């Protein structure tokens, strides 16, 4: 089925459904000779798990590497990773299968696949598909680390609560200490309250995740339609619930003068570098050598506990529906490693294409 793969040199295909047997990924084009410890991939996938906020679905999310590695190193053959679905309860979806949830993909998917789609838990449109994505992202992060590049994401907004201060690369490493993945403990607490308030009102909230990639040298990217920002934007927009992507100053640049928005150049050490980073590390679709800074806006979780209007597709009658399934009041904390993974996949693909990561690692 087209549309399930991303990348040209490092090609990742996702598969699985929320309530099917498993979810997972197939990576084709990973260079050989990459040391790939299963626990490192597992550690990253575990970051999607949350214990206090979020869905009551408890999946162990144990990653099984089925192919593509031998004696702890990648072989260059396709890497298949599986994550079994264990904690599945499809009962609520049987009751509401003909009544699409407002805000979710149910109605559009029913129209696209003529009703043959697996509707249980949102099927292939569920956030669960991102478990395989994070596993693939773990491999691309290892590849990027080999060339001295790191990708870190953190939460900068949940509902009406925002982190307004600048963060350092050291701060970014603290993101996963916070349950909402925000580097500031005080703001983090306020974000938790915001999520709990929405949940107690049978509602949900959205937010913004910022992702910062460091160590990408200048000149990475291809022309026009395969430019670094267009590929990142496409990839990040394909994460379920993402409704906006901005680079550097982003939409704010529309209100600035050129003199305010341009990043002047200077010599730093022995390198030519922009002295500020309004561009977010990308100009002309190519990396400038500055950190790549992207912000990704997530809508509030569509599945909410309130009574909503919908239509019974069998009787074509308007009905009221109240969901009985299990859902996150805010997908943002779980999506932080997903954004990190998606950004890493695109950067690894572009770096292999640009010859910065060799096809055989030694
Ligand atoms: C990590 C993650 C977890 C998600 N969990 C849920 C969930 O529990 N309930 C829900 O209704 N939507 C959830 N979503 C969002 C839906 O999958 C998404 O809104 C839906 O597929 C419709 O697609 P769209 O919002 O991109 O248009 C999640 C998304 C992500 C990234």
GROMACS .gro file of C-alpha atoms and ligand atoms in nm:
model
  393
    1UNK     CA    1   0.000   0.000   0.000
    2UNK     CA    2   0.165   0.325  -0.105
    3UNK     CA    3   0.216   0.598   0.151
    4UNK     CA    4   0.354   0.383   0.430
    5UNK     CA    5   0.722   0.443   0.353
    6UNK     CA    6   0.949   0.744   0.396
    7UNK     CA    7   1.306   0.819   0.285
    8UNK     CA    8   1.507   0.759  -0.032
    9UNK     CA    9   1.836   0.611   0.094
   10UNK     CA   10   1.726   0.515   0.445
   11UNK     CA   11   1.377   0.389   0.370
   12UNK     CA   12   1.141   0.322   0.660
   13UNK     CA   13   0.810   0.141   0.616
   14UNK     CA   14   0.562   0.129   0.903
   15UNK     CA   15   0.303  -0.143   0.948
   16UNK     CA   16   0.043  -0.267   1.194
   17UNK     CA   17  -0.280  -0.151   1.349
   18UNK     CA   18  -0.380  -0.045   1.698
   19UNK     CA   19  -0.571  -0.365   1.777
   20UNK     CA   20  -0.406  -0.601   1.527
   21UNK     CA   21  -0.130  -0.852   1.605
   22UNK     CA   22   0.158  -0.609   1.612
   23UNK     CA   23   0.303  -0.279   1.499
   24UNK     CA   24   0.654  -0.235   1.364
   25UNK     CA   25   0.892  -0.104   1.104
   26UNK     CA   26   1.106  -0.224   0.818
   27UNK     CA   27   1.423  -0.026   0.749
   28UNK     CA   28   1.587  -0.072   0.411
   29UNK     CA   29   1.917   0.101   0.335
   30UNK     CA   30   2.074   0.112   0.679
   31UNK     CA   31   2.453   0.113   0.637
   32UNK     CA   32   2.633  -0.203   0.750
   33UNK     CA   33   2.866  -0.200   1.049
   34UNK     CA   34   2.648   0.012   1.281
   35UNK     CA   35   2.670  -0.120   1.635
   36UNK     CA   36   2.305  -0.168   1.728
   37UNK     CA   37   2.231  -0.282   2.078
   38UNK     CA   38   1.869  -0.391   2.122
   39UNK     CA   39   1.858  -0.222   2.469
   40UNK     CA   40   1.942   0.118   2.320
   41UNK     CA   41   1.647   0.091   2.080
   42UNK     CA   42   1.429  -0.039   2.363
   43UNK     CA   43   1.529   0.250   2.590
   44UNK     CA   44   1.417   0.500   2.326
   45UNK     CA   45   1.088   0.317   2.257
   46UNK     CA   46   1.021   0.311   2.634
   47UNK     CA   47   1.016   0.692   2.628
   48UNK     CA   48   0.675   0.672   2.455
   49UNK     CA   49   0.541   0.509   2.770
   50UNK     CA   50   0.395   0.720   3.047
   51UNK     CA   51   0.281   0.603   3.387
   52UNK     CA   52   0.077   0.884   3.538
   53UNK     CA   53  -0.080   1.079   3.251
   54UNK     CA   54  -0.242   0.936   2.947
   55UNK     CA   55  -0.412   0.621   2.830
   56UNK     CA   56  -0.482   0.333   3.064
   57UNK     CA   57  -0.369   0.096   2.789
   58UNK     CA   58  -0.052  -0.063   2.921
   59UNK     CA   59   0.160  -0.215   2.649
   60UNK     CA   60   0.503  -0.357   2.738
   61UNK     CA   61   0.623  -0.239   2.393
   62UNK     CA   62   0.903  -0.494   2.383
   63UNK     CA   63   1.091  -0.450   2.054
   64UNK     CA   64   1.191  -0.770   1.874
   65UNK     CA   65   1.463  -0.728   1.612
   66UNK     CA   66   1.374  -0.993   1.352
   67UNK     CA   67   1.641  -0.933   1.087
   68UNK     CA   68   1.924  -0.713   0.964
   69UNK     CA   69   2.168  -0.749   1.254
   70UNK     CA   70   2.434  -1.008   1.328
   71UNK     CA   71   2.658  -1.019   1.635
   72UNK     CA   72   2.542  -0.675   1.743
   73UNK     CA   73   2.609  -0.494   1.412
   74UNK     CA   74   2.384  -0.405   1.122
   75UNK     CA   75   2.450  -0.622   0.817
   76UNK     CA   76   2.311  -0.390   0.547
   77UNK     CA   77   2.009  -0.619   0.500
   78UNK     CA   78   1.658  -0.490   0.582
   79UNK     CA   79   1.601  -0.446   0.956
   80UNK     CA   80   1.258  -0.564   1.065
   81UNK     CA   81   1.144  -0.472   1.416
   82UNK     CA   82   0.819  -0.595   1.572
   83UNK     CA   83   0.627  -0.478   1.875
   84UNK     CA   84   0.340  -0.710   1.970
   85UNK     CA   85   0.005  -0.567   2.077
   86UNK     CA   86  -0.079  -0.730   2.410
   87UNK     CA   87  -0.323  -0.508   2.598
   88UNK     CA   88  -0.608  -0.490   2.347
   89UNK     CA   89  -0.975  -0.433   2.433
   90UNK     CA   90  -1.181  -0.381   2.116
   91UNK     CA   91  -1.526  -0.406   2.281
   92UNK     CA   92  -1.604  -0.031   2.282
   93UNK     CA   93  -1.513  -0.006   1.912
   94UNK     CA   94  -1.757  -0.286   1.816
   95UNK     CA   95  -2.040  -0.083   1.970
   96UNK     CA   96  -1.946   0.240   1.794
   97UNK     CA   97  -1.803   0.115   1.464
   98UNK     CA   98  -2.074   0.278   1.254
   99UNK     CA   99  -2.059   0.607   1.448
  100UNK     CA  100  -1.742   0.800   1.359
  101UNK     CA  101  -1.563   0.987   1.638
  102UNK     CA  102  -1.552   1.362   1.570
  103UNK     CA  103  -1.194   1.474   1.515
  104UNK     CA  104  -1.056   1.123   1.452
  105UNK     CA  105  -0.991   0.954   1.117
  106UNK     CA  106  -1.288   0.712   1.143
  107UNK     CA  107  -1.523   0.869   0.887
  108UNK     CA  108  -1.255   0.964   0.635
  109UNK     CA  109  -1.094   0.618   0.661
  110UNK     CA  110  -1.430   0.449   0.612
  111UNK     CA  111  -1.477   0.655   0.294
  112UNK     CA  112  -1.121   0.591   0.166
  113UNK     CA  113  -1.119   0.213   0.221
  114UNK     CA  114  -1.486   0.143   0.151
  115UNK     CA  115  -1.546   0.026   0.508
  116UNK     CA  116  -1.281  -0.250   0.491
  117UNK     CA  117  -1.041  -0.063   0.719
  118UNK     CA  118  -0.968  -0.199   1.066
  119UNK     CA  119  -1.159   0.055   1.277
  120UNK     CA  120  -1.060  -0.094   1.616
  121UNK     CA  121  -0.875   0.170   1.815
  122UNK     CA  122  -0.836   0.381   1.501
  123UNK     CA  123  -0.659   0.094   1.313
  124UNK     CA  124  -0.364   0.223   1.112
  125UNK     CA  125  -0.454   0.582   1.206
  126UNK     CA  126  -0.387   0.520   1.573
  127UNK     CA  127  -0.103   0.688   1.759
  128UNK     CA  128   0.009   0.330   1.832
  129UNK     CA  129   0.166   0.309   1.484
  130UNK     CA  130   0.426   0.554   1.616
  131UNK     CA  131   0.581   0.279   1.834
  132UNK     CA  132   0.737   0.131   1.516
  133UNK     CA  133   0.837   0.479   1.407
  134UNK     CA  134   1.023   0.539   1.733
  135UNK     CA  135   1.205   0.204   1.695
  136UNK     CA  136   1.323   0.311   1.347
  137UNK     CA  137   1.410   0.653   1.486
  138UNK     CA  138   1.632   0.482   1.744
  139UNK     CA  139   1.843   0.335   1.461
  140UNK     CA  140   1.868   0.669   1.281
  141UNK     CA  141   1.974   0.838   1.606
  142UNK     CA  142   2.260   0.587   1.636
  143UNK     CA  143   2.363   0.666   1.278
  144UNK     CA  144   2.356   1.041   1.341
  145UNK     CA  145   2.555   1.000   1.662
  146UNK     CA  146   2.832   0.838   1.454
  147UNK     CA  147   2.876   1.173   1.275
  148UNK     CA  148   2.850   1.376   1.596
  149UNK     CA  149   2.489   1.486   1.545
  150UNK     CA  150   2.220   1.470   1.816
  151UNK     CA  151   1.845   1.526   1.801
  152UNK     CA  152   1.649   1.625   2.113
  153UNK     CA  153   1.283   1.720   2.152
  154UNK     CA  154   1.095   1.875   2.442
  155UNK     CA  155   0.752   2.014   2.522
  156UNK     CA  156   0.723   2.393   2.499
  157UNK     CA  157   0.346   2.426   2.534
  158UNK     CA  158   0.048   2.234   2.667
  159UNK     CA  159  -0.290   2.402   2.638
  160UNK     CA  160  -0.244   2.757   2.767
  161UNK     CA  161   0.084   2.686   2.956
  162UNK     CA  162   0.404   2.777   2.768
  163UNK     CA  163   0.776   2.756   2.832
  164UNK     CA  164   0.899   3.096   2.725
  165UNK     CA  165   1.269   3.082   2.809
  166UNK     CA  166   1.556   2.971   2.584
  167UNK     CA  167   1.688   2.620   2.650
  168UNK     CA  168   2.044   2.492   2.627
  169UNK     CA  169   2.148   2.156   2.483
  170UNK     CA  170   2.222   2.048   2.842
  171UNK     CA  171   1.865   2.145   2.945
  172UNK     CA  172   1.727   1.934   2.663
  173UNK     CA  173   1.872   1.618   2.812
  174UNK     CA  174   1.646   1.675   3.117
  175UNK     CA  175   1.323   1.665   2.915
  176UNK     CA  176   1.250   1.299   2.990
  177UNK     CA  177   1.283   1.360   3.366
  178UNK     CA  178   0.952   1.546   3.339
  179UNK     CA  179   0.629   1.355   3.294
  180UNK     CA  180   0.519   1.605   3.030
  181UNK     CA  181   0.872   1.624   2.882
  182UNK     CA  182   0.925   1.991   2.970
  183UNK     CA  183   1.274   2.094   3.086
  184UNK     CA  184   1.148   2.347   3.345
  185UNK     CA  185   1.014   2.178   3.664
  186UNK     CA  186   0.780   2.467   3.758
  187UNK     CA  187   0.626   2.496   3.410
  188UNK     CA  188   0.614   2.119   3.394
  189UNK     CA  189   0.394   2.109   3.706
  190UNK     CA  190   0.160   2.370   3.554
  191UNK     CA  191   0.137   2.165   3.235
  192UNK     CA  192   0.043   1.855   3.437
  193UNK     CA  193  -0.234   2.056   3.607
  194UNK     CA  194  -0.358   2.175   3.266
  195UNK     CA  195  -0.385   1.815   3.141
  196UNK     CA  196  -0.553   1.695   3.460
  197UNK     CA  197  -0.804   1.982   3.450
  198UNK     CA  198  -0.902   1.899   3.091
  199UNK     CA  199  -0.928   1.530   3.178
  200UNK     CA  200  -1.149   1.597   3.480
  201UNK     CA  201  -1.382   1.792   3.250
  202UNK     CA  202  -1.398   1.501   3.003
  203UNK     CA  203  -1.189   1.703   2.762
  204UNK     CA  204  -0.839   1.714   2.607
  205UNK     CA  205  -0.562   1.964   2.530
  206UNK     CA  206  -0.300   2.007   2.258
  207UNK     CA  207   0.044   2.163   2.263
  208UNK     CA  208   0.375   2.230   2.093
  209UNK     CA  209   0.694   2.022   2.079
  210UNK     CA  210   1.026   2.176   1.980
  211UNK     CA  211   1.295   1.960   1.823
  212UNK     CA  212   1.657   2.070   1.799
  213UNK     CA  213   1.922   1.891   1.593
  214UNK     CA  214   2.286   1.980   1.660
  215UNK     CA  215   2.603   1.874   1.479
  216UNK     CA  216   2.458   1.881   1.126
  217UNK     CA  217   2.726   2.042   0.906
  218UNK     CA  218   2.639   2.315   0.652
  219UNK     CA  219   2.516   2.210   0.307
  220UNK     CA  220   2.297   1.910   0.391
  221UNK     CA  221   1.984   1.892   0.174
  222UNK     CA  222   1.875   1.860  -0.187
  223UNK     CA  223   1.707   2.108  -0.422
  224UNK     CA  224   1.353   2.240  -0.411
  225UNK     CA  225   1.115   1.947  -0.359
  226UNK     CA  226   1.363   1.746  -0.152
  227UNK     CA  227   1.494   2.040   0.049
  228UNK     CA  228   1.568   1.975   0.415
  229UNK     CA  229   1.279   2.187   0.540
  230UNK     CA  230   1.024   2.049   0.293
  231UNK     CA  231   1.120   1.691   0.382
  232UNK     CA  232   1.114   1.763   0.755
  233UNK     CA  233   0.779   1.942   0.724
  234UNK     CA  234   0.624   1.655   0.529
  235UNK     CA  235   0.757   1.394   0.772
  236UNK     CA  236   0.651   1.585   1.085
  237UNK     CA  237   0.309   1.667   0.940
  238UNK     CA  238   0.251   1.296   0.889
  239UNK     CA  239   0.261   1.228   1.264
  240UNK     CA  240  -0.101   1.178   1.375
  241UNK     CA  241  -0.254   1.493   1.534
  242UNK     CA  242   0.014   1.732   1.400
  243UNK     CA  243  -0.145   2.049   1.261
  244UNK     CA  244   0.150   2.284   1.211
  245UNK     CA  245   0.526   2.294   1.165
  246UNK     CA  246   0.750   2.599   1.184
  247UNK     CA  247   1.126   2.651   1.146
  248UNK     CA  248   1.325   2.905   1.350
  249UNK     CA  249   1.122   3.227   1.379
  250UNK     CA  250   0.852   3.051   1.177
  251UNK     CA  251   0.524   3.241   1.152
  252UNK     CA  252   0.679   3.514   1.370
  253UNK     CA  253   0.913   3.605   1.079
  254UNK     CA  254   0.611   3.735   0.887
  255UNK     CA  255   0.595   4.029   1.126
  256UNK     CA  256   0.967   4.114   1.128
  257UNK     CA  257   1.175   4.345   0.910
  258UNK     CA  258   1.455   4.188   0.700
  259UNK     CA  259   1.705   4.364   0.924
  260UNK     CA  260   1.554   4.187   1.225
  261UNK     CA  261   1.511   3.847   1.064
  262UNK     CA  262   1.845   3.807   0.882
  263UNK     CA  263   2.118   3.614   1.063
  264UNK     CA  264   2.449   3.799   1.012
  265UNK     CA  265   2.757   3.586   0.940
  266UNK     CA  266   3.078   3.582   1.138
  267UNK     CA  267   3.386   3.368   1.194
  268UNK     CA  268   3.350   3.135   1.491
  269UNK     CA  269   3.678   2.949   1.558
  270UNK     CA  270   3.777   2.856   1.204
  271UNK     CA  271   3.421   2.831   1.071
  272UNK     CA  272   3.188   3.069   0.890
  273UNK     CA  273   2.862   3.062   1.087
  274UNK     CA  274   2.544   3.268   1.121
  275UNK     CA  275   2.575   3.459   1.450
  276UNK     CA  276   2.204   3.426   1.530
  277UNK     CA  277   1.959   3.156   1.428
  278UNK     CA  278   1.628   3.310   1.319
  279UNK     CA  279   1.640   3.074   1.018
  280UNK     CA  280   1.632   2.769   1.245
  281UNK     CA  281   1.945   2.622   1.084
  282UNK     CA  282   1.807   2.599   0.728
  283UNK     CA  283   1.838   2.841   0.435
  284UNK     CA  284   1.749   2.759   0.076
  285UNK     CA  285   1.647   2.416   0.198
  286UNK     CA  286   2.006   2.342   0.307
  287UNK     CA  287   2.155   2.326   0.657
  288UNK     CA  288   2.355   2.633   0.763
  289UNK     CA  289   2.563   2.457   1.029
  290UNK     CA  290   2.354   2.610   1.309
  291UNK     CA  291   2.119   2.395   1.517
  292UNK     CA  292   1.809   2.295   1.324
  293UNK     CA  293   1.512   2.421   1.528
  294UNK     CA  294   1.160   2.307   1.443
  295UNK     CA  295   0.836   2.345   1.638
  296UNK     CA  296   0.546   2.109   1.586
  297UNK     CA  297   0.187   2.192   1.690
  298UNK     CA  298  -0.042   1.911   1.809
  299UNK     CA  299  -0.418   1.943   1.826
  300UNK     CA  300  -0.610   1.830   2.136
  301UNK     CA  301  -0.674   1.455   2.142
  302UNK     CA  302  -0.990   1.390   1.939
  303UNK     CA  303  -1.120   1.107   2.164
  304UNK     CA  304  -1.279   1.282   2.461
  305UNK     CA  305  -1.513   1.175   2.738
  306UNK     CA  306  -1.790   1.425   2.658
  307UNK     CA  307  -2.112   1.363   2.471
  308UNK     CA  308  -2.067   1.473   2.109
  309UNK     CA  309  -2.276   1.487   1.792
  310UNK     CA  310  -2.215   1.234   1.516
  311UNK     CA  311  -2.405   1.028   1.259
  312UNK     CA  312  -2.490   0.659   1.253
  313UNK     CA  313  -2.360   0.559   0.909
  314UNK     CA  314  -2.607   0.265   0.886
  315UNK     CA  315  -2.929   0.460   0.955
  316UNK     CA  316  -2.789   0.796   0.832
  317UNK     CA  317  -2.945   0.950   1.145
  318UNK     CA  318  -2.783   1.213   1.361
  319UNK     CA  319  -2.698   1.065   1.701
  320UNK     CA  320  -2.528   1.162   2.026
  321UNK     CA  321  -2.225   0.956   2.118
  322UNK     CA  322  -2.019   0.916   2.434
  323UNK     CA  323  -1.693   0.725   2.404
  324UNK     CA  324  -1.614   0.430   2.625
  325UNK     CA  325  -1.263   0.356   2.491
  326UNK     CA  326  -0.931   0.448   2.650
  327UNK     CA  327  -0.760   0.765   2.540
  328UNK     CA  328  -0.495   1.024   2.626
  329UNK     CA  329  -0.619   1.366   2.747
  330UNK     CA  330  -0.304   1.503   2.575
  331UNK     CA  331  -0.087   1.322   2.319
  332UNK     CA  332   0.201   1.571   2.347
  333UNK     CA  333   0.415   1.398   2.615
  334UNK     CA  334   0.399   1.065   2.429
  335UNK     CA  335   0.473   1.238   2.100
  336UNK     CA  336   0.807   1.388   2.213
  337UNK     CA  337   1.014   1.079   2.119
  338UNK     CA  338   0.799   1.045   1.805
  339UNK     CA  339   0.898   1.395   1.688
  340UNK     CA  340   1.260   1.322   1.779
  341UNK     CA  341   1.244   0.996   1.580
  342UNK     CA  342   1.080   1.152   1.273
  343UNK     CA  343   1.336   1.433   1.260
  344UNK     CA  344   1.622   1.181   1.300
  345UNK     CA  345   1.489   0.965   1.015
  346UNK     CA  346   1.485   1.257   0.773
  347UNK     CA  347   1.829   1.380   0.878
  348UNK     CA  348   1.984   1.032   0.855
  349UNK     CA  349   1.831   0.984   0.510
  350UNK     CA  350   1.962   1.322   0.390
  351UNK     CA  351   2.307   1.260   0.540
  352UNK     CA  352   2.337   0.920   0.368
  353UNK     CA  353   2.224   1.078   0.039
  354UNK     CA  354   2.481   1.356   0.085
  355UNK     CA  355   2.763   1.104   0.151
  356UNK     CA  356   2.811   1.222   0.512
  357UNK     CA  357   2.724   0.877   0.643
  358UNK     CA  358   2.903   0.604   0.442
  359UNK     CA  359   2.717   0.291   0.333
  360UNK     CA  360   2.972   0.077   0.516
  361UNK     CA  361   3.073   0.194   0.864
  362UNK     CA  362   3.401   0.085   1.012
  363LIG     C1  363   0.164   0.933   2.024
  363LIG     C2  364   0.022   0.961   1.983
  363LIG     C3  365  -0.083   0.908   2.060
  363LIG     C4  366  -0.216   0.932   2.024
  363LIG     N1  367  -0.314   0.883   2.102
  363LIG     C5  368  -0.443   0.913   2.073
  363LIG     C6  369  -0.549   0.867   2.158
  363LIG     O1  370  -0.527   0.803   2.261
  363LIG     N2  371  -0.676   0.900   2.122
  363LIG     C7  372  -0.705   0.973   2.010
  363LIG     O2  373  -0.820   1.001   1.983
  363LIG     N3  374  -0.607   1.017   1.929
  363LIG     C8  375  -0.478   0.989   1.957
  363LIG     N4  376  -0.379   1.035   1.874
  363LIG     C9  377  -0.415   1.120   1.759
  363LIG    C10  378  -0.487   1.048   1.647
  363LIG     O3  379  -0.415   0.935   1.605
  363LIG    C11  380  -0.511   1.144   1.530
  363LIG     O4  381  -0.567   1.264   1.574
  363LIG    C12  382  -0.604   1.083   1.427
  363LIG     O5  383  -0.538   0.977   1.360
  363LIG    C13  384  -0.655   1.181   1.320
  363LIG     O6  385  -0.547   1.230   1.245
  363LIG     P1  386  -0.513   1.388   1.238
  363LIG     O7  387  -0.537   1.442   1.376
  363LIG     O8  388  -0.368   1.393   1.202
  363LIG     O9  389  -0.603   1.449   1.138
  363LIG    C14  390  -0.245   1.010   1.907
  363LIG    C15  391  -0.139   1.061   1.831
  363LIG    C16  392  -0.008   1.038   1.868
  363LIG    C17  393   0.105   1.096   1.787
   0.00000   0.00000   0.00000
